[in-house]
Coordinates of C-alpha atoms in Angstrom, one line a residue:
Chain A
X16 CA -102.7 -46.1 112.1
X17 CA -105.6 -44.3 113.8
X18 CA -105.0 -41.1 112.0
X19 CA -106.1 -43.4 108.4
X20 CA -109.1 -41.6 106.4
X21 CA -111.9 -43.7 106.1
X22 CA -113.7 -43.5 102.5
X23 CA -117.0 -44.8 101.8
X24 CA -117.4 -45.6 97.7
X25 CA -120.7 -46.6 96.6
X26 CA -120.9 -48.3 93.5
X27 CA -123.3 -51.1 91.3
X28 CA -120.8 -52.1 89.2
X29 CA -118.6 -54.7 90.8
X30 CA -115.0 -54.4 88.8
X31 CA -115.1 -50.2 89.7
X32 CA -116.2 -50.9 93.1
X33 CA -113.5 -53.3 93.4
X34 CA -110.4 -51.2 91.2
X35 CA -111.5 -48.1 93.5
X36 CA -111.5 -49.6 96.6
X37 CA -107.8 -51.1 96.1
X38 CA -106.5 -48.6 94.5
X39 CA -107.5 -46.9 97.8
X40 CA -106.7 -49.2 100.4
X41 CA -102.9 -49.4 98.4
X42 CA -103.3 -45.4 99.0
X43 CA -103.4 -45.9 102.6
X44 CA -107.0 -45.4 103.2
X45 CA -109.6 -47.2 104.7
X46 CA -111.8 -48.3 102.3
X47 CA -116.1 -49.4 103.2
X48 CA -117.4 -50.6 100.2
X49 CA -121.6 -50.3 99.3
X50 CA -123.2 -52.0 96.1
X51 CA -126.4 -50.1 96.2
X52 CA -127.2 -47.0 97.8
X53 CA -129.8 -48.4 100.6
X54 CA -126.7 -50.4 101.4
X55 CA -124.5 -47.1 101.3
X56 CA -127.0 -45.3 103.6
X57 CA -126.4 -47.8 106.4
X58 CA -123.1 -48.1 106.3
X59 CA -122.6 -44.2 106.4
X60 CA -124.0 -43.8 109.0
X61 CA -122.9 -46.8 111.0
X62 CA -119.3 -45.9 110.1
X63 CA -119.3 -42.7 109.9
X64 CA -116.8 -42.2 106.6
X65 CA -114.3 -38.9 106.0
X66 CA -116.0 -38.9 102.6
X67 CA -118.2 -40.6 100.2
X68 CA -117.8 -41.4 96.8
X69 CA -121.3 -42.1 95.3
X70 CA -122.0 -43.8 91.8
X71 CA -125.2 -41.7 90.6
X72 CA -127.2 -44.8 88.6
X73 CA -128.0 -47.5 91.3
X74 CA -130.5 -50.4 92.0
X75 CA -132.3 -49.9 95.2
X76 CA -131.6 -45.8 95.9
X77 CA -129.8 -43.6 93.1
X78 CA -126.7 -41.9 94.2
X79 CA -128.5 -38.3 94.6
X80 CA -131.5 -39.5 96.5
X81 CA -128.6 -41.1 98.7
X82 CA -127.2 -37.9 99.0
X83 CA -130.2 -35.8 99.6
X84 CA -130.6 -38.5 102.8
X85 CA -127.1 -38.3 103.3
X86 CA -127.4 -34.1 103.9
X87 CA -130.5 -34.5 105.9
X88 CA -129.2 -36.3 108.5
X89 CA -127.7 -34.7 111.5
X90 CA -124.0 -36.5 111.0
X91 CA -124.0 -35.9 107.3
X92 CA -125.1 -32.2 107.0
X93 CA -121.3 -31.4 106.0
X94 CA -119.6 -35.0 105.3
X95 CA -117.5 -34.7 101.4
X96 CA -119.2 -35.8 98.3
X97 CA -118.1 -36.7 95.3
X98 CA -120.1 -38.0 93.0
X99 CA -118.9 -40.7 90.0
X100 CA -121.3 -41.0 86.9
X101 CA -121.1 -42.0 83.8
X102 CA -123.2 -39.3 82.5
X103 CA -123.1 -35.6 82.5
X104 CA -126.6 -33.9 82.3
X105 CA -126.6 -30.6 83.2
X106 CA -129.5 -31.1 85.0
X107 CA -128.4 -33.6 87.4
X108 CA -124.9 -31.3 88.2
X109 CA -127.3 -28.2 88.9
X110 CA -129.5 -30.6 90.9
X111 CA -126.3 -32.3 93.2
X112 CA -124.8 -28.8 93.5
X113 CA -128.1 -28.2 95.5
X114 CA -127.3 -30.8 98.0
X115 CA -123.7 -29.4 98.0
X116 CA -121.5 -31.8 96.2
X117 CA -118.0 -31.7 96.2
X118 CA -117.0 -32.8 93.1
X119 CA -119.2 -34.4 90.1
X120 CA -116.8 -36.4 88.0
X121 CA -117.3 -37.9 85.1
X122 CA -115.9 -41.6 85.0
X123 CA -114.3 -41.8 81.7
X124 CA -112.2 -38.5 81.8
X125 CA -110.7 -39.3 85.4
X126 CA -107.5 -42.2 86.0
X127 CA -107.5 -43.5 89.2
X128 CA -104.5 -41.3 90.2
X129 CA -106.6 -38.1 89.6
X130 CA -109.4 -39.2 92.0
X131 CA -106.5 -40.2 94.6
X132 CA -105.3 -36.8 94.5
X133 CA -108.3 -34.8 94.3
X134 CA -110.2 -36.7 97.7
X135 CA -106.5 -36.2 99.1
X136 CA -107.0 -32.3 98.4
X137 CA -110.0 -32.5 99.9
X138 CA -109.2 -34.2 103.1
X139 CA -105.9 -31.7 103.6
X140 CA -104.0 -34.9 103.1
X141 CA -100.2 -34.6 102.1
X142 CA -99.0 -38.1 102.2
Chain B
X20 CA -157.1 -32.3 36.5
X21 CA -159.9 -34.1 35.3
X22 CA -162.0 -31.7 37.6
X23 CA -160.8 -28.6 36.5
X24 CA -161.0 -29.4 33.0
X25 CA -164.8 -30.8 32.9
X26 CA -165.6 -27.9 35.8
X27 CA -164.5 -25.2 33.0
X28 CA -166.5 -27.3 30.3
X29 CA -169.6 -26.8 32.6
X30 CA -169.0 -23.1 33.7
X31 CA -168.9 -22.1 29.4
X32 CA -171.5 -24.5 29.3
X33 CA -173.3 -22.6 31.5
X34 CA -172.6 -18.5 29.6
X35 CA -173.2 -20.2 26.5
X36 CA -177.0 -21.9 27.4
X37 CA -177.5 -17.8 28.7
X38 CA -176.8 -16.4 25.7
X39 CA -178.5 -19.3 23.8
X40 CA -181.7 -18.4 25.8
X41 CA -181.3 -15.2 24.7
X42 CA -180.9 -15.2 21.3
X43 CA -183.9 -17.1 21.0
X44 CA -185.4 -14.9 22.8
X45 CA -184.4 -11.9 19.9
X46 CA -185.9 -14.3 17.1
X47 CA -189.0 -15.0 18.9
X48 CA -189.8 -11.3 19.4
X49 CA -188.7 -10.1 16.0
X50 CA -191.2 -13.1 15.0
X51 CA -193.9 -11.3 17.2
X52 CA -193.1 -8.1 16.0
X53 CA -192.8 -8.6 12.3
X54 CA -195.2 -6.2 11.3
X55 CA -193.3 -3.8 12.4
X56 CA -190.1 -1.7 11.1
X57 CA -186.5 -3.3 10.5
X58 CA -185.0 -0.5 12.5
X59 CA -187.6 -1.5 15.3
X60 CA -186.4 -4.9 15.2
X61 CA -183.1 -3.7 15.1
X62 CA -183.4 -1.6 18.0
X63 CA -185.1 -5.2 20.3
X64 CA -182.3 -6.8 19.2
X65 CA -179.6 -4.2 19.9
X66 CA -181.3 -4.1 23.6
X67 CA -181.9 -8.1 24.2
X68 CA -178.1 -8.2 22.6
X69 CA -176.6 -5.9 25.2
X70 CA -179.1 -7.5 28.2
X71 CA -177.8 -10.8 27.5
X72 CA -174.0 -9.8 27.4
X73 CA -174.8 -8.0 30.5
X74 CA -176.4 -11.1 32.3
X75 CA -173.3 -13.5 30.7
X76 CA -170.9 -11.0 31.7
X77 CA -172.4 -10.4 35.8
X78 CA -172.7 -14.3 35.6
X79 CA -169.4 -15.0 34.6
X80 CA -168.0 -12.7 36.6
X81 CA -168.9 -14.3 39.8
X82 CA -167.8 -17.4 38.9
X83 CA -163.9 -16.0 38.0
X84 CA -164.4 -13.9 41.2
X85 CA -164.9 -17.2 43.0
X86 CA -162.5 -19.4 41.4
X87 CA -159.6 -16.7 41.6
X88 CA -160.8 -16.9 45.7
X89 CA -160.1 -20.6 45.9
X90 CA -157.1 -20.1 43.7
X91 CA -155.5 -18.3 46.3
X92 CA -156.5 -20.7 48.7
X93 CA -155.1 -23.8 47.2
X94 CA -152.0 -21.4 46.9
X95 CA -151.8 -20.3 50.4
X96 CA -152.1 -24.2 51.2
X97 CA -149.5 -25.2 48.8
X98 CA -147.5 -22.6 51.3
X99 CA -148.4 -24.6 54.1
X100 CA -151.6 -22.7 55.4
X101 CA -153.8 -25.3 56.4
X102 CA -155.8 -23.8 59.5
X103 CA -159.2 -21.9 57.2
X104 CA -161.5 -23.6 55.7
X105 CA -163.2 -22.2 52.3
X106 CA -166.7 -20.4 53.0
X107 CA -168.8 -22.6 50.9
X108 CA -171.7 -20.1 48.8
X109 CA -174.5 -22.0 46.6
X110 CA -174.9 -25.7 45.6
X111 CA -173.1 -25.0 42.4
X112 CA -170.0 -26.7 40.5
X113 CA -168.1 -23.8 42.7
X114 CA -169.5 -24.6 45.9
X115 CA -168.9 -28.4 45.1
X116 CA -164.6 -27.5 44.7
X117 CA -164.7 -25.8 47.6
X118 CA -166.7 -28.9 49.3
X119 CA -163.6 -31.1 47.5
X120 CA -160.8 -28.7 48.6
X121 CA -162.4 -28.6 52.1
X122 CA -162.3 -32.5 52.0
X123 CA -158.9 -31.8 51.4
X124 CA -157.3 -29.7 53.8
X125 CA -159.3 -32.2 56.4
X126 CA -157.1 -34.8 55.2
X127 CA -153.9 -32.7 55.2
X128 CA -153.9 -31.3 58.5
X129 CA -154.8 -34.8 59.8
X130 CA -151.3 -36.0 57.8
X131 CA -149.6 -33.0 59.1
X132 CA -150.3 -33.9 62.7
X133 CA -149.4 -37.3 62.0
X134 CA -146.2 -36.0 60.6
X135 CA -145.0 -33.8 63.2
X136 CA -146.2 -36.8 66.2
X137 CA -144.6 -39.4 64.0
X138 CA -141.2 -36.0 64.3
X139 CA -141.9 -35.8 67.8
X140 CA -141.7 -39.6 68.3
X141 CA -138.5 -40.3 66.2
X142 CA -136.6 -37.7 68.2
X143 CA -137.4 -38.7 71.6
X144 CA -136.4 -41.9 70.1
X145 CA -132.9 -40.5 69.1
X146 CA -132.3 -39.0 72.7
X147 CA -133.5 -41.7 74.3
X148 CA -130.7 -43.6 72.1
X149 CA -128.5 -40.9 73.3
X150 CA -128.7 -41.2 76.8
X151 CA -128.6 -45.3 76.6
X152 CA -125.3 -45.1 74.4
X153 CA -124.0 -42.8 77.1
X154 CA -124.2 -44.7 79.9
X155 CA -124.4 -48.4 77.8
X156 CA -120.8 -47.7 76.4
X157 CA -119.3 -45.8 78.6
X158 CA -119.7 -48.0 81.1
X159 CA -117.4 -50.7 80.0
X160 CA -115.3 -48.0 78.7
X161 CA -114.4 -46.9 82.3
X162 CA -114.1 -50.4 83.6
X163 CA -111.6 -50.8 80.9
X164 CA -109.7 -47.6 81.6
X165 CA -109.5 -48.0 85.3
X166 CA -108.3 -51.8 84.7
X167 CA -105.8 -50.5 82.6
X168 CA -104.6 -47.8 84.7
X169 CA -104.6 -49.7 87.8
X170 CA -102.2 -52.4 86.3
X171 CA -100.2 -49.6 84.4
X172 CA -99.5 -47.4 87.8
X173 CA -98.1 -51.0 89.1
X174 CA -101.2 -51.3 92.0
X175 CA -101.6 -55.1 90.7
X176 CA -97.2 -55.5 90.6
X177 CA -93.9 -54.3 89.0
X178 CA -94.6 -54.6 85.3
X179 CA -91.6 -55.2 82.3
X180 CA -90.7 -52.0 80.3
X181 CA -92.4 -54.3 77.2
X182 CA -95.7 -55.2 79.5
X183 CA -95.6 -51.2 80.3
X184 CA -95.8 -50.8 76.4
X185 CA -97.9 -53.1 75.9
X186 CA -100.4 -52.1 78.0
X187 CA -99.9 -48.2 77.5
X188 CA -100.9 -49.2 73.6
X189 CA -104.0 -50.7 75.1
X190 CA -105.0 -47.6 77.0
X191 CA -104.1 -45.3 74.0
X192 CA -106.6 -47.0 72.4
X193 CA -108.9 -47.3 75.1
X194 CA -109.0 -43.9 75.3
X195 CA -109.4 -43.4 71.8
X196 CA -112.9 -45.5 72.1
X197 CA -114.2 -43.0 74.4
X198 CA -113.3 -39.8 72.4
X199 CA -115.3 -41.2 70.1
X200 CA -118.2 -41.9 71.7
X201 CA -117.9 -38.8 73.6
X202 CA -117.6 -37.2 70.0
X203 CA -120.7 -38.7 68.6
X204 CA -122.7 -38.2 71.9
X205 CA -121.9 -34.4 71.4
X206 CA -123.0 -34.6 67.6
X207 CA -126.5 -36.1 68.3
X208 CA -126.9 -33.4 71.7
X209 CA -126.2 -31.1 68.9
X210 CA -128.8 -32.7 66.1
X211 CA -131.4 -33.5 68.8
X212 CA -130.7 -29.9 69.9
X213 CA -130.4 -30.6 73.7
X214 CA -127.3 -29.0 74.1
X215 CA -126.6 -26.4 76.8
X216 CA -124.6 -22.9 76.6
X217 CA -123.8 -21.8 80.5
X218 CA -121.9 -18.7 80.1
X219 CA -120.1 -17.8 83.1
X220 CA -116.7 -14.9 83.5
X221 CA -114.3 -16.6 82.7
X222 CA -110.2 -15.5 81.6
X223 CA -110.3 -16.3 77.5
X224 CA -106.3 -16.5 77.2
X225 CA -106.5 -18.5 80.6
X226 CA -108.7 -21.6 79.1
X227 CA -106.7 -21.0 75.8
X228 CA -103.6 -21.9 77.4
X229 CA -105.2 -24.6 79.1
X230 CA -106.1 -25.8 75.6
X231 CA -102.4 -25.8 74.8
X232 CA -101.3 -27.7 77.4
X233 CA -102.9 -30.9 76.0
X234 CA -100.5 -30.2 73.0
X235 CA -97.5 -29.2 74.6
X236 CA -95.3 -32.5 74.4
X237 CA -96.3 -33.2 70.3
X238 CA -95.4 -29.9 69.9
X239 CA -92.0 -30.4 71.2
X240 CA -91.8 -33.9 69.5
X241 CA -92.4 -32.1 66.0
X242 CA -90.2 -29.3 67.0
X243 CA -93.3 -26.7 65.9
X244 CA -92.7 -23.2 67.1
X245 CA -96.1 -22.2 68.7
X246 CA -96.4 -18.1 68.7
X247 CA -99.0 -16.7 70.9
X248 CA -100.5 -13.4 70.2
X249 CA -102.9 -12.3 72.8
X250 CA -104.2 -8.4 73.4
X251 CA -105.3 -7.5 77.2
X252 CA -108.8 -8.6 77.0
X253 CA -111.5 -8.4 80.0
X254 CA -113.3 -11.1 81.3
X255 CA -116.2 -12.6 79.1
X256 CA -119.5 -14.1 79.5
X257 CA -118.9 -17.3 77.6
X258 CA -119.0 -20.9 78.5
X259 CA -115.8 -22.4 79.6
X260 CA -116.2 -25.9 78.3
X261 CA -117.3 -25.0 75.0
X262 CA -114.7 -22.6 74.6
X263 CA -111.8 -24.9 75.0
X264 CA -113.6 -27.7 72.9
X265 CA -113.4 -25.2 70.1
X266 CA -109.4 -24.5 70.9
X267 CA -108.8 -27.8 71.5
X268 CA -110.1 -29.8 68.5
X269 CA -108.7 -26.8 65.7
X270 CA -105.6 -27.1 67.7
X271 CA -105.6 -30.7 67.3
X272 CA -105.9 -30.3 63.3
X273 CA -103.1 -27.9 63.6
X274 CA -100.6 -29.9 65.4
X275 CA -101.4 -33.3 63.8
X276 CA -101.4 -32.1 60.8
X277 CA -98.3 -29.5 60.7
X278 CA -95.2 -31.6 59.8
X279 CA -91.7 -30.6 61.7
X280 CA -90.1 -27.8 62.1
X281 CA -93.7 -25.8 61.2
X282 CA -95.2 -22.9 62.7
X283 CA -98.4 -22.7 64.4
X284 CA -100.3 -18.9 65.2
X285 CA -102.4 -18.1 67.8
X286 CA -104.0 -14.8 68.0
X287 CA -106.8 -13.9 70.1
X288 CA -108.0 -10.0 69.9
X289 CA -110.5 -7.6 69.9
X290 CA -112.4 -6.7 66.6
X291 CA -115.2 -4.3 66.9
X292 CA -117.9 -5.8 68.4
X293 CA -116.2 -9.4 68.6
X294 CA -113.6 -11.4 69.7
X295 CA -111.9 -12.9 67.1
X296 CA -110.0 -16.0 67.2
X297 CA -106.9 -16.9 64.1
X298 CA -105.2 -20.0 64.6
X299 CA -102.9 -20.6 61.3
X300 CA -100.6 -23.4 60.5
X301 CA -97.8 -24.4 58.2
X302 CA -99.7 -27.9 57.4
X303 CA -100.6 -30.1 54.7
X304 CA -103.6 -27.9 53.5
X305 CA -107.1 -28.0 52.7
X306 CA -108.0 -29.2 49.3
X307 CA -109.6 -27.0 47.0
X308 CA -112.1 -30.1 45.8
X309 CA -113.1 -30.8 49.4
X310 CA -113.7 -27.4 51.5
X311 CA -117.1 -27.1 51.0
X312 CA -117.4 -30.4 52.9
X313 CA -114.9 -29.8 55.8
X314 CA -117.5 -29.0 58.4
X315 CA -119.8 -31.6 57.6
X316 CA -120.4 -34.9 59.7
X317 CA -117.7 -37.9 59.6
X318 CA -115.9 -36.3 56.4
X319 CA -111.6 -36.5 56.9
X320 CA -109.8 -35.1 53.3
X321 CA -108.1 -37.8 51.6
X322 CA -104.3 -35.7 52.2
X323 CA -105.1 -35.9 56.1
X324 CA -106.1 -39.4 56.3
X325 CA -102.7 -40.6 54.7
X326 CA -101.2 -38.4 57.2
X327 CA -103.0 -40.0 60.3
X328 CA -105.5 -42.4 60.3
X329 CA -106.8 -42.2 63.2
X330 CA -109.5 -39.0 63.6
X331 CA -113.8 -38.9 63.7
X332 CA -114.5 -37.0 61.3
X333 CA -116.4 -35.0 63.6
X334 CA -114.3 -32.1 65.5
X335 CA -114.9 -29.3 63.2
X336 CA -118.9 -30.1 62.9
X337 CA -119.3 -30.2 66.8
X338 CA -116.9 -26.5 66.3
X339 CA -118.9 -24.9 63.8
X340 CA -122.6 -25.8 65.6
X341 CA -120.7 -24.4 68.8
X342 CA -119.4 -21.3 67.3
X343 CA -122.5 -21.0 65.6
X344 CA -125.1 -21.6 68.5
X345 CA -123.0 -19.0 70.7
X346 CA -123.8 -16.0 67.8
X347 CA -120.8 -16.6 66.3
X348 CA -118.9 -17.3 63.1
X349 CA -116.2 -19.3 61.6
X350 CA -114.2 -19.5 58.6
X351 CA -111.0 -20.2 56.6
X352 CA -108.4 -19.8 54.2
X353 CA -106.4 -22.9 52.4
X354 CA -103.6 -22.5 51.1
X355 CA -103.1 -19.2 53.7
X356 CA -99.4 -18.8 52.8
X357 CA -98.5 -16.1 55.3
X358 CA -97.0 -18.4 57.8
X359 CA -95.0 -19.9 54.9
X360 CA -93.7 -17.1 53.7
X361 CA -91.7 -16.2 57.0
X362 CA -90.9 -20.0 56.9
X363 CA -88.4 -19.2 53.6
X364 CA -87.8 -21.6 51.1
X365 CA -87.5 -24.8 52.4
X366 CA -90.8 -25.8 51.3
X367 CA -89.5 -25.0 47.5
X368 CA -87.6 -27.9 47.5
X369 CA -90.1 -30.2 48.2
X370 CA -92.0 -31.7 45.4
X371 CA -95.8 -30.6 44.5
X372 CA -97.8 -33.0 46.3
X373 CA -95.5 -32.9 49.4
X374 CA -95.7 -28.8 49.8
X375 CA -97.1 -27.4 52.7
X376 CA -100.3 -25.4 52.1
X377 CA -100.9 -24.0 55.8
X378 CA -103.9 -23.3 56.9
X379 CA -105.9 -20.4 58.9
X380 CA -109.0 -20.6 60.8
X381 CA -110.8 -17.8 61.9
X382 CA -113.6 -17.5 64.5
X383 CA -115.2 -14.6 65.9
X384 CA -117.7 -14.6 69.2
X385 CA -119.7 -11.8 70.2
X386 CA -117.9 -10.1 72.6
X387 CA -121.1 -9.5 74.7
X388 CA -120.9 -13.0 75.7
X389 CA -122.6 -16.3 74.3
X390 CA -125.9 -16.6 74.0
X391 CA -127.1 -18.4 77.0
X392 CA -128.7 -21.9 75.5
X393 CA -131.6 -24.0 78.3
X394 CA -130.5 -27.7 77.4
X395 CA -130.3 -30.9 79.2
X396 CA -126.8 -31.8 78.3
X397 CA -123.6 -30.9 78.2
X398 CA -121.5 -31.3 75.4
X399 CA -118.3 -33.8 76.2
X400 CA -115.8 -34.4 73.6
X401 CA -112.7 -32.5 73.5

């Protein structure tokens, strides 16, 4: 069980946080879970995560200003992000495709199954 | 009015006292001169006469010259010119309207600025609206959805087949709620004109059939023969989102409203300097009575809405502002009977009101690309 991807999903809104994280951990990943980004900073780098999926509007520190610390520290220079919004301003895509975002997903066009698969692309996963 | 009139009053007033003076001025002299000849009094009073009509005449002259000046003033601000003042010349009934008017266009371009803050405020308003409805609603909305989906994929246990229904009802209309909302974010982008166009190269045919995908099991439901018609065509500057709203939402009209057995057309080609887009149906129609409202906000025909109810009233407005904002145009044709023709005679049988009428839009972009638009937003809704 070693060999399990760990996924770190930051997220204000407890019921996402919560229907996320299971649906991942019934996935077969291991699942940290953050409810604000200063929280999500910590445990990122305490834990060290295959990849982060980051809410973008957040008490404390907003999901890109989480990234932009993410990408200037030495461990997360390269780490996956995908970032989950409700919104979808061009300005903020342009802005996290700066900071080299994986994905930028927009919350009501995605099921759960969809995210599954796409982080499962992304980590070369076939199981 | 009141001015004008008693300004006029004064003005003949005023030619009138002249050539008052004057006249007394003839009797006077022919008093002074009465010894002498009748044709030397003739000859004073011929010259006194033609000084005096002289002297009315240059008199009256300025004032009309001066009048017709702030005539075309008060025209040029009735045409919305409010930045010169009048020069103001004398301390006369002239120089007094053009004090007045002067008042005037003080008080007009301090309403005008008013105006365009009180603009300025009440659209910031509206996208501030916008941007709290986006996150505000949709926010529940994906709560909802994910809920739904979590329970429906079986992560919270086995479900019945009639819980499965249930619940797949549920998401239907779940996901109805945020086509919706997604539909009238796009509409106030588009109003508030914060919308962006990001052309990039992309494959036309490619996003069309991408378009058709989201169609492909109600067309196979209704049996509806779908004929594509697509010339080689190179890649285009146009924006990739926007382009498949467009396909999708007249797509959408076509296959909702198209009843079995029908034909849809798609033809996407080259003309001249565009790329023009015909998507035709054998559907229900477009009512004479109501085309010249089709593309306007929240309007569904009264024939559609007894075919589905369910619909915004919004695709073909958010379609026509796109089409329109990337340089292009759109268009149709109700009854377009082409389609119907090839279909035979089936439709012959069928009484009047139940007659399908068919349908053909046409759209035509640039084929130098879409205009590239700097906005804040993207549009959403497909």
């Amino acid at each position: 069980m070693s060999d399990k991807k760990t996924i770190l999903i930051c997220e204000d809104e407890i019921p996402m946080l919560e229907t996320l994280a299971n649906k991942f951990r019934n996935e077969g990943f291991e699942v940290i879970e953050a409810r604000n980004g200063e929280e999500g900073f910590k445990l990122a780098l305490s834990k060290k995560p295959d990849l982060m999926l980051l809410d973008i509007v957040m008490p404390k520190l907003d999901g890109l200003s989480l990234m932009k610390k993410i990408r200037d520290n030495k461990w997360g220079s390269d780490v996956p992000i995908v970032l989950l919004t409700n919104l979808s301003d061009a300005e903020k895509v342009s802005e996290a495709a700066k900071y080299g975002v994986y994905d930028f997903l927009v919350k009501t066009d995605w099921r759960l199954d969809d995210i599954v698969a796409l982080v499962r692309e992304k980590l070369d996963l076939n199981f | 009015m009141s001015t004008n009139k008693s300004l006029i009053i004064k003005l003949s007033d005023k030619i009138l006292l002249i050539i008052v003076a004057f006249a007394t001025l003839f009797v006077l002299a022919a008093v002074f001169v009465v010894g002498g000849s009748l044709q030397q009094i003739l000859i004073l009073g011929g010259i006194i006469y033609i000084i005096s009509f002289l002297t009315a005449y240059a008199v009256s002259r300025s004032f009309s010259n001066r009048i017709i000046g702030l005539t075309f003033k008060v025209e040029e601000m009735a045409a919305g010119n409010l930045s010169k003042k009048i020069e103001k010349k004398g301390k006369d009934e002239v120089a007094q309207l053009a004090n007045a008017l002067n008042e005037l266009i003080s008080r007009l371009q301090t309403g005008v600025a008013q105006d365009v803050s009180t603009h300025k405020e009440l659209t910031q308003a509206k996208t501030d609206f916008v941007a709290i409805a986006s996150h505000q609603l949709r926010t529940p909305l994906s709560i909802i959805k994910w809920y739904i989906d979590y329970i429906l994929c079986g992560d919270a246990g086995e479900l019945s087949r009639e819980q499965k229904k249930l619940i797949s009802e549920v998401y239907k209309s779940n996901e109805r709620l945020i086509e919706l909302v997604n539909a009238l974010l796009d509409v106030s982008r588009i109003d508030v004109g914060t919308f962006a166009i990001e052309p990039e190269s992309i494959d036309i045919i490619e996003i069309a059939n991408l378009a058709l995908k989201k169609f492909s099991i109600e067309i196979r439901a209704k049996k509806i023969r779908l004929e594509k018609k697509f010339d080689n065509l190179p890649l285009l500057k146009f924006d990739p989102r926007l382009i498949k709203i467009v396909f999708e939402n007249i797509m959408s009209n076509a296959v909702k409203y198209t009843p079995e057995d029908g034909i849809i057309r798609l033809i996407i080609k080259k003309a001249e300097l565009n790329i023009l887009i015909k998507i035709s149906d054998t559907g229900c129609g477009i009512p004479r009575e109501v085309q010249p409202k089709i593309f306007t906000k929240m309007f569904r025909a009264d024939n559609v809405k007894r075919i589905e109810s369910v619909g915004t009233g919004l695709g073909l407005y958010i379609v026509k502002a796109i089409v329109e904002k990337s340089g292009g145009k759109i268009w149709f044709e109700s009854p377009s009977l082409d389609l119907l023709l090839e279909k035979g005679r089936d439709n012959d049988d069928l009484p009047i009101d139940k007659r399908s009428q068919g349908t053909m839009f046409s759209i035509t972009i640039p084929l130098k690309g879409m205009k590239k638009r700097i906005g804040t937003k993207k549009l959403t809704s497909a």
